[in-house]
XYZ file of C-alpha atoms in Angstrom:
424
model
C -71.120 56.653 63.098
C -72.629 57.802 59.842
C -69.715 56.088 57.979
C -70.358 52.809 59.807
C -74.032 52.757 59.033
C -73.518 53.696 55.361
C -70.922 50.790 55.050
C -73.400 48.404 56.874
C -76.174 49.349 54.541
C -73.969 48.978 51.539
C -72.904 45.566 52.554
C -76.338 44.422 53.175
C -77.472 45.878 49.896
C -74.649 44.018 47.939
C -75.541 40.733 49.725
C -79.104 41.227 48.616
C -78.072 41.914 45.020
C -75.835 38.939 44.951
C -78.596 36.759 46.414
C -81.004 38.303 43.815
C -78.520 37.439 40.919
C -78.146 33.803 42.115
C -81.803 33.520 42.486
C -82.320 34.699 38.850
C -79.733 32.201 37.540
C -80.693 29.194 39.582
C -84.529 29.698 40.141
C -86.515 30.453 43.291
C -85.077 27.545 45.373
C -82.378 29.958 46.982
C -84.654 32.816 47.931
C -85.574 31.661 51.381
C -82.012 30.904 52.212
C -80.904 34.203 50.822
C -83.497 36.146 52.809
C -82.358 34.372 56.108
C -78.742 35.150 55.209
C -79.477 38.911 54.601
C -81.579 39.097 57.827
C -78.711 37.502 59.839
C -76.156 39.975 58.273
C -78.395 42.858 58.960
C -78.939 41.651 62.565
C -75.196 41.324 63.321
C -74.400 44.647 61.782
C -77.184 46.514 63.648
C -76.150 45.075 67.070
C -72.599 46.152 66.443
C -73.796 49.672 65.367
C -76.238 50.149 68.394
C -73.991 48.532 71.053
C -72.446 52.010 72.095
C -75.810 53.488 72.440
C -77.209 50.495 74.505
C -74.123 50.665 76.733
C -74.483 54.408 77.348
C -74.345 55.132 81.143
C -76.570 58.155 81.801
C -74.731 58.720 85.068
C -71.463 59.002 83.070
C -72.254 60.282 79.646
C -68.715 61.505 79.128
C -67.557 57.834 78.988
C -69.276 57.390 75.584
C -67.390 59.282 72.997
C -67.233 56.997 70.096
C -69.855 58.537 67.995
C -69.779 62.204 67.117
C -73.537 62.251 66.299
C -74.284 61.568 69.926
C -72.279 64.590 71.294
C -75.366 66.810 71.565
C -77.164 64.215 73.587
C -74.136 63.512 75.780
C -73.654 67.274 76.352
C -77.330 67.583 77.408
C -77.087 64.589 79.782
C -73.845 66.039 81.296
C -75.729 69.343 82.021
C -78.624 67.469 83.455
C -76.398 65.336 85.702
C -74.659 68.542 86.984
C -78.074 70.186 87.711
C -79.308 66.959 89.540
C -76.047 66.853 91.619
C -76.321 70.502 92.514
C -79.982 70.313 93.593
C -79.261 67.011 95.524
C -76.441 68.638 97.456
C -78.625 71.788 98.212
C -81.386 69.467 99.444
C -79.002 67.562 101.600
C -77.609 70.676 103.134
C -81.095 72.042 103.790
C -82.147 68.684 105.517
C -78.999 68.678 107.572
C -79.722 72.321 108.613
C -83.278 71.558 109.454
C -82.392 68.452 111.395
C -79.646 70.362 113.368
C -82.166 73.047 114.271
C -85.111 70.908 115.235
C -83.173 68.292 117.187
C -81.505 71.086 119.371
C -84.834 72.738 120.060
C -86.274 72.519 123.520
C -89.658 72.920 121.930
C -91.205 69.935 120.129
C -92.969 69.883 116.792
C -94.956 67.519 114.814
C -95.843 67.595 111.014
C -98.811 65.492 109.931
C -100.846 64.955 106.810
C -104.619 65.227 106.391
C -104.989 61.581 107.421
C -103.129 62.144 110.773
C -100.127 60.314 109.495
C -96.856 61.623 111.166
C -94.527 62.990 108.495
C -91.804 64.303 110.687
C -91.089 65.054 114.351
C -88.138 65.956 116.621
C -86.742 64.363 119.779
C -88.243 67.029 122.090
C -91.894 66.238 120.874
C -91.309 62.550 121.733
C -89.960 63.475 125.202
C -92.764 65.829 125.959
C -95.331 63.275 124.933
C -93.557 60.405 126.692
C -93.475 58.384 123.384
C -90.956 55.635 123.297
C -90.327 55.966 119.602
C -91.442 57.784 116.447
C -94.424 56.587 114.493
C -93.332 58.167 111.176
C -95.752 56.881 108.400
C -98.353 55.979 110.989
C -101.102 57.809 112.831
C -99.751 60.639 115.088
C -102.494 59.708 117.640
C -100.394 56.616 118.502
C -97.948 58.953 120.245
C -100.517 60.006 122.765
C -103.910 58.891 123.685
C -104.686 62.019 125.770
C -107.963 63.773 124.919
C -106.417 67.257 124.612
C -103.722 66.031 122.121
C -106.457 64.296 120.022
C -108.618 67.396 120.127
C -106.010 69.838 118.933
C -105.029 67.342 116.040
C -108.643 67.061 114.847
C -109.294 70.822 115.086
C -106.122 71.692 113.224
C -107.004 69.252 110.366
C -110.467 70.792 110.306
C -108.743 74.086 109.507
C -108.962 75.798 112.827
C -106.237 77.047 115.209
C -106.167 75.002 118.428
C -104.542 75.322 121.758
C -104.523 72.965 124.839
C -102.669 72.038 127.974
C -101.419 68.431 128.412
C -100.362 67.318 131.755
C -98.355 64.110 132.111
C -96.144 62.857 135.036
C -95.529 66.284 136.392
C -94.732 67.772 133.027
C -97.152 70.371 131.761
C -97.032 70.862 127.984
C -98.813 73.571 125.897
C -100.086 72.369 122.477
C -100.320 74.818 119.544
C -101.765 73.364 116.350
C -102.318 75.204 112.967
C -103.562 73.732 109.667
C -101.395 73.728 106.542
C -103.659 75.011 103.777
C -103.297 73.927 100.132
C -105.750 74.838 97.312
C -108.187 76.274 99.734
C -108.309 73.276 102.207
C -106.274 71.723 104.898
C -103.567 69.419 103.514
C -102.148 68.763 106.962
C -101.261 70.402 110.192
C -98.232 71.374 112.355
C -98.251 71.005 116.086
C -95.861 72.741 118.448
C -95.202 71.568 121.927
C -93.797 73.868 124.686
C -92.824 72.858 128.021
C -94.541 75.247 130.403
C -94.165 73.305 133.614
C -92.161 76.019 135.342
C -94.492 78.699 134.203
C -97.612 76.798 135.541
C -95.785 76.104 138.828
C -95.036 79.825 139.209
C -98.515 80.601 138.360
C -99.842 78.204 140.940
C -97.341 79.519 143.491
C -98.501 83.088 142.665
C -102.235 82.256 143.205
C -101.370 80.449 146.481
C -99.186 83.369 147.629
C -101.977 85.856 146.811
C -104.496 83.881 148.821
C -102.160 83.471 151.800
C -101.128 87.183 151.686
C -104.780 88.214 151.636
C -105.503 85.914 154.627
C -102.462 87.129 156.546
C -103.159 90.809 155.965
C -106.703 90.370 156.847
C -106.080 88.932 160.364
C -104.152 91.839 161.877
C -106.344 94.332 160.060
C -109.515 92.696 161.438
C -108.022 92.953 164.861
C -106.937 96.598 164.608
C -110.328 97.494 163.167
C -112.237 95.765 165.896
C -110.144 97.334 168.844
C -110.558 100.767 167.155
C -114.332 100.396 166.682
C -114.678 99.478 170.417
C -112.788 102.513 171.388
C -114.575 104.740 168.952
C -118.000 103.741 170.304
C -116.911 104.285 173.932
C -117.198 100.661 174.850
C -113.770 100.461 176.430
C -113.358 101.566 179.981
C -110.814 104.363 180.448
C -108.613 102.172 182.511
C -108.296 99.527 179.764
C -107.598 101.867 176.902
C -103.799 101.452 177.254
C -104.313 97.724 176.990
C -106.324 98.067 173.786
C -103.823 100.546 172.469
C -101.071 98.021 173.015
C -103.047 95.416 171.155
C -103.467 97.747 168.278
C -99.784 98.602 168.285
C -98.888 94.930 168.436
C -101.188 93.989 165.546
C -99.816 96.995 163.486
C -96.313 95.927 164.035
C -97.205 92.397 162.849
C -98.760 94.020 159.732
C -95.628 96.108 159.185
C -93.346 93.020 159.589
C -95.501 91.124 157.049
C -95.423 93.800 154.455
C -91.626 94.222 154.896
C -91.074 90.496 154.458
C -93.269 90.477 151.351
C -91.277 93.321 149.918
C -87.981 91.486 150.676
C -89.283 88.336 148.990
C -90.489 90.300 146.001
C -87.026 91.856 145.481
C -85.282 88.556 145.785
C -87.708 86.970 143.329
C -86.992 89.622 140.776
C -83.269 89.828 141.530
C -84.007 93.501 142.564
C -81.942 93.387 145.684
C -79.071 95.852 146.018
C -76.394 94.596 143.703
C -73.322 96.240 145.513
C -71.590 93.002 146.277
C -68.749 93.172 148.637
C -66.423 90.881 150.767
C -68.512 89.828 153.736
C -67.105 88.045 156.858
C -69.754 85.398 157.666
C -68.369 85.006 161.155
C -68.535 88.661 162.084
C -72.085 88.947 160.506
C -73.188 85.978 162.579
C -71.859 87.537 165.722
C -73.821 90.696 164.819
C -76.957 88.658 164.410
C -76.416 86.978 167.763
C -75.857 90.277 169.555
C -78.997 91.731 167.982
C -81.127 88.811 169.084
C -79.605 88.304 172.457
C -82.503 89.959 174.229
C -85.058 87.715 172.503
C -82.922 84.627 173.438
C -82.683 85.805 177.060
C -86.605 86.118 177.217
C -86.849 82.501 176.010
C -84.037 81.333 178.244
C -82.004 80.169 175.192
C -78.193 80.436 175.143
C -76.343 81.606 171.965
C -72.921 80.486 170.796
C -70.743 81.154 167.830
C -68.216 78.570 166.593
C -65.779 78.479 163.694
C -63.289 80.768 161.958
C -63.496 83.881 159.791
C -64.756 83.114 156.292
C -65.116 85.681 153.667
C -67.639 85.403 150.893
C -68.688 87.840 147.982
C -72.294 88.909 148.504
C -74.911 91.573 149.327
C -74.422 92.353 153.064
C -78.027 93.222 153.618
C -79.329 90.054 152.102
C -76.883 87.883 154.030
C -77.738 89.682 157.240
C -81.431 88.959 156.661
C -80.680 85.319 155.923
C -78.651 84.674 159.048
C -80.992 86.692 161.203
C -84.008 84.748 160.101
C -82.257 81.470 160.751
C -81.190 82.457 164.363
C -84.601 84.038 165.132
C -86.375 80.761 164.083
C -83.972 78.726 166.172
C -84.754 80.828 169.254
C -88.558 80.950 168.694
C -88.978 77.197 168.243
C -86.533 76.281 171.112
C -87.312 75.497 174.633
C -86.303 76.899 178.083
C -82.821 75.962 178.793
C -82.117 75.248 175.112
C -79.278 76.506 172.924
C -78.534 77.897 169.456
C -75.081 77.306 167.943
C -73.960 79.057 164.795
C -70.954 77.389 163.006
C -68.962 79.148 160.286
C -66.159 77.264 158.452
C -65.148 75.834 155.073
C -65.820 72.484 153.419
C -63.868 71.587 150.242
C -62.601 75.058 150.051
C -66.211 76.479 150.041
C -67.867 78.519 152.827
C -70.363 76.798 155.083
C -72.750 78.210 157.705
C -74.723 76.070 160.008
C -77.333 77.070 162.615
C -78.122 74.245 165.082
C -80.760 74.438 167.864
C -82.111 72.121 170.585
C -85.635 72.931 169.978
C -88.898 71.049 169.105
C -87.687 69.733 165.844
C -89.737 69.262 162.644
C -91.680 66.086 161.887
C -90.468 64.280 158.641
C -93.622 64.928 156.954
C -93.189 68.588 157.162
C -89.353 68.947 156.398
C -89.742 69.294 152.584
C -92.221 72.202 153.000
C -90.895 74.445 155.758
C -89.163 76.794 153.154
C -92.547 77.475 151.413
C -94.141 80.761 151.979
C -96.520 80.936 155.044
C -96.117 77.225 155.801
C -96.166 76.583 159.435
C -95.680 73.240 161.129
C -97.531 73.977 164.329
C -99.874 76.863 163.615
C -100.864 77.208 167.320
C -97.345 77.500 168.405
C -96.439 79.834 165.539
C -99.224 82.133 166.571
C -97.868 82.177 170.154
C -94.293 83.102 169.081
C -95.355 85.514 166.370
C -93.741 85.871 162.999
C -95.123 86.166 159.427
C -94.443 82.665 158.134
C -92.013 84.025 155.493
C -88.669 83.753 157.437
C -87.445 80.440 156.028
C -88.794 81.448 152.524
C -86.598 84.563 152.621
C -83.614 82.275 153.731
C -84.310 80.062 150.761
C -84.342 82.902 148.213
C -81.343 84.624 149.794
C -79.348 81.423 149.570
C -80.263 81.033 145.956
C -79.449 84.742 145.402
C -75.900 83.883 146.473
C -75.617 80.650 144.559
C -75.643 78.713 147.833
C -77.645 75.489 148.661
C -79.774 74.698 151.773
C -79.881 71.516 153.774
C -82.115 70.825 156.608
C -81.794 67.974 159.238
C -84.278 67.694 161.987
C -85.508 65.179 164.587
C -88.721 65.828 166.327
C -88.170 66.692 170.029
C -84.345 66.905 169.548
C -83.749 69.969 167.441
C -82.846 71.101 163.929
C -79.832 71.975 161.925
C -80.002 74.217 158.759
C -76.865 74.340 156.715
C -76.021 76.922 153.958
C -73.164 75.821 151.517
C -71.726 78.067 149.046
C -71.002 76.456 145.673
């Protein structure tokens, strides 16, 4: 390159000297024309010299190797390009990892700037908020107009940690918001969204169960206490003492049954039932349940029948025994004189099936979805007459779930009920 520049300067200088000599011999008339000629020559030569520099591609500096003087610059550009490519690849990989993690999270997250504009979010956040699409670059408040959501965003952007519960269409979402601090002040905020629907349902059931247990325990205890107080104060004639003692015994037995059922439910809830699973013949177990409850059926003038074939399942015998016993006991209690209870054991699609059919009073459609709830009674007056704790069908439901089986109920008021247990 230095050689070309030197030759160009030399040519321009010679041209200038030649023009100067002509001007000296012929006068000043040729000076303007000579100057223009020299300028044009210089222009053409400079364009040719600088063309490789102007055509240099910064993205491909190695393509320009015509001038040795540019090699340090080209080498520097090559190193810069390699560094930029490496950093770009690293950023791409980190972005892909971040996207893979966030998009597969069940929890939602929102990243917002100090003006509430949404910078980033994942699909779970949109699902939990019920937002049809992302509003990236716009205010995050467009995702939800709910007051708890607006409040946590505002408090986080004010630099305070904030929490709230957001309920929407049966979904309960916990919001956790924290400020992102920069140079001593909030530069934005991050909001985490957790689906706590199941937790809140369980908490609601726990409160309801506690209230029901308190009520159910109080009733027999009040009766026992009242009878005992009358006897203590000598207000019970001697000839009626056995009757009062029988009442106390009956209420105590009811209390014991209630406590035992609560313990059974607690163990099933916590999967704390005995785990010694074994092969159990449902047909034989059903026959044992019918034999055990035959006296109760005879008192209610209800006939018992077993149909089907031997079917063996893997399970906990005591839990299955409790499940079948509760189904048959309910079918007897809510039957009518001259009625019947039929237990059917067979297979369906290669899977075990057990059905308990009765010809009793049936269950109204409005109550059929709730009969497996704890302490739920369709007819409280009739339930009080026949006894029971109100936990039998709830135990059946948990026992079925414990054995990975499903429950189906079919009932027609005044014509009877069929409860079917299907093993999956």
